[in-house]
Amino acid sequence: AQSVTQLDSQVPVFEEAPVELRCNYSSSVSVYLFWYVQYPNQGLQLLLKYLSGSTLVESINGFEAEFNKSQTSFHLRKPSVHISDTAEYFCAVSVGYGGSQGNLIFGKGTKLSVKP
Amino acid sequence: NAGVMQNPRHLVRRRGQEARLRCSPMKGHSHVYWYRQLPEEGLKFMVYLQKENIIDESGMPKERFSAEFPKEGPSILRIQQVVRGDSAAYFCASSSGLAGSTDTQYFGPGTRLTVL
């Protein structure tokens, strides 16, 4: 069975500081990896995803994540955060399902709090 | 192009009543997923449906919960005889099914159910 661990439930940082949100997964098969962001009282928005190819993936708002198969990790990073990045971030995996994606398995989330 | 729509956004029920949650997928999407988010928890998969078919309901509680995605109209998640433990945010996601196992799921804003 697959599982996702987000080691940090809360990460407070100051504006313009770098940040890393950690995500580790366990799976005996190949997986697809995702980061979603949830702003207060809203649904989840896809931030970035790794399906295949280059292990470094980037989002349009400066986040990046690197798939590390040997360490079974998919940590999310941003070199300089903004107040507007304050949100909860969820790491998720999918193993595919008979030709379709199947369900996503989520971590418990990391609340990023950016302070001025 | 409208995103995934869910209604109502907030639903209050008394113990023993029925709750009906609706999800309209993105235009052109024929795959629907339901997830539940309990307080301080990540999202947990409940059920995966395609038009008129339940593909995977391994995350659904055995009793009181049911889901459908008819040929016409929205997907419905139905909870009969609600209990306080059903209080949660229920999220619907949809995908096109065209990219097979690399499909992206797009999430709605969620329905927040409160059981008094």
Short mmCIF file of C-alpha atoms in Angstrom, two decimals, chain B residues 5-13 17-24 32-37 46-47 49 64-70 73-80 82 86-92 109-115:
data_model
loop_
_atom_site.label_atom_id
_atom_site.label_comp_id
_atom_site.label_asym_id
_atom_site.label_seq_id
_atom_site.Cartn_x
_atom_site.Cartn_y
_atom_site.Cartn_z
CA MET B 5 -18.73 23.27 -8.98
CA GLN B 6 -19.96 22.01 -5.65
CA ASN B 7 -23.11 22.92 -3.80
CA PRO B 8 -24.05 23.73 -1.26
CA ARG B 9 -20.82 25.26 0.05
CA HIS B 10 -22.05 24.91 3.62
CA LEU B 11 -24.59 22.43 4.91
CA VAL B 12 -25.93 22.08 8.43
CA ARG B 13 -27.85 18.99 9.43
CA GLN B 17 -31.12 13.73 8.83
CA GLU B 18 -29.90 13.13 5.30
CA ALA B 19 -27.21 15.15 3.55
CA ARG B 20 -26.95 15.45 -0.23
CA LEU B 21 -23.83 16.94 -1.71
CA ARG B 22 -23.63 17.81 -5.40
CA CYS B 23 -20.69 18.03 -7.74
CA SER B 24 -20.67 19.26 -11.33
CA VAL B 32 -15.38 12.20 -10.65
CA TYR B 33 -13.67 11.56 -7.32
CA TRP B 34 -14.97 12.31 -3.82
CA TYR B 35 -12.66 12.99 -0.89
CA ARG B 36 -13.31 13.79 2.76
CA GLN B 37 -11.17 16.10 4.87
CA MET B 46 -13.90 7.93 -0.77
CA VAL B 47 -15.13 6.94 -4.22
CA LEU B 49 -17.01 7.26 -10.51
CA ARG B 64 -25.13 5.24 5.24
CA PHE B 65 -22.92 6.56 2.41
CA SER B 66 -23.66 6.25 -1.29
CA ALA B 67 -22.62 8.00 -4.47
CA GLU B 68 -23.86 8.24 -8.00
CA PHE B 69 -22.92 9.95 -11.25
CA PRO B 70 -25.89 9.72 -13.59
CA GLY B 73 -26.72 15.93 -14.10
CA PRO B 74 -24.23 16.25 -11.26
CA SER B 75 -22.62 13.59 -9.15
CA ILE B 76 -24.34 13.16 -5.79
CA LEU B 77 -22.78 12.04 -2.51
CA ARG B 78 -25.54 11.00 -0.13
CA ILE B 79 -25.17 10.49 3.59
CA GLN B 80 -28.13 9.02 5.38
CA VAL B 82 -25.87 11.71 9.67
CA ASP B 86 -19.66 12.99 9.56
CA SER B 87 -18.84 16.67 10.08
CA ALA B 88 -16.07 17.40 7.59
CA ALA B 89 -15.25 19.10 4.32
CA TYR B 90 -16.19 17.01 1.32
CA PHE B 91 -14.29 17.69 -1.88
CA CYS B 92 -15.07 16.60 -5.37
CA PRO B 109 -14.27 24.39 -3.47
CA GLY B 110 -15.78 21.76 -1.19
CA THR B 111 -18.92 21.38 0.89
CA ARG B 112 -18.48 21.90 4.60
CA LEU B 113 -20.94 19.68 6.44
CA THR B 114 -21.74 20.41 10.06
CA VAL B 115 -23.83 17.94 12.00
#
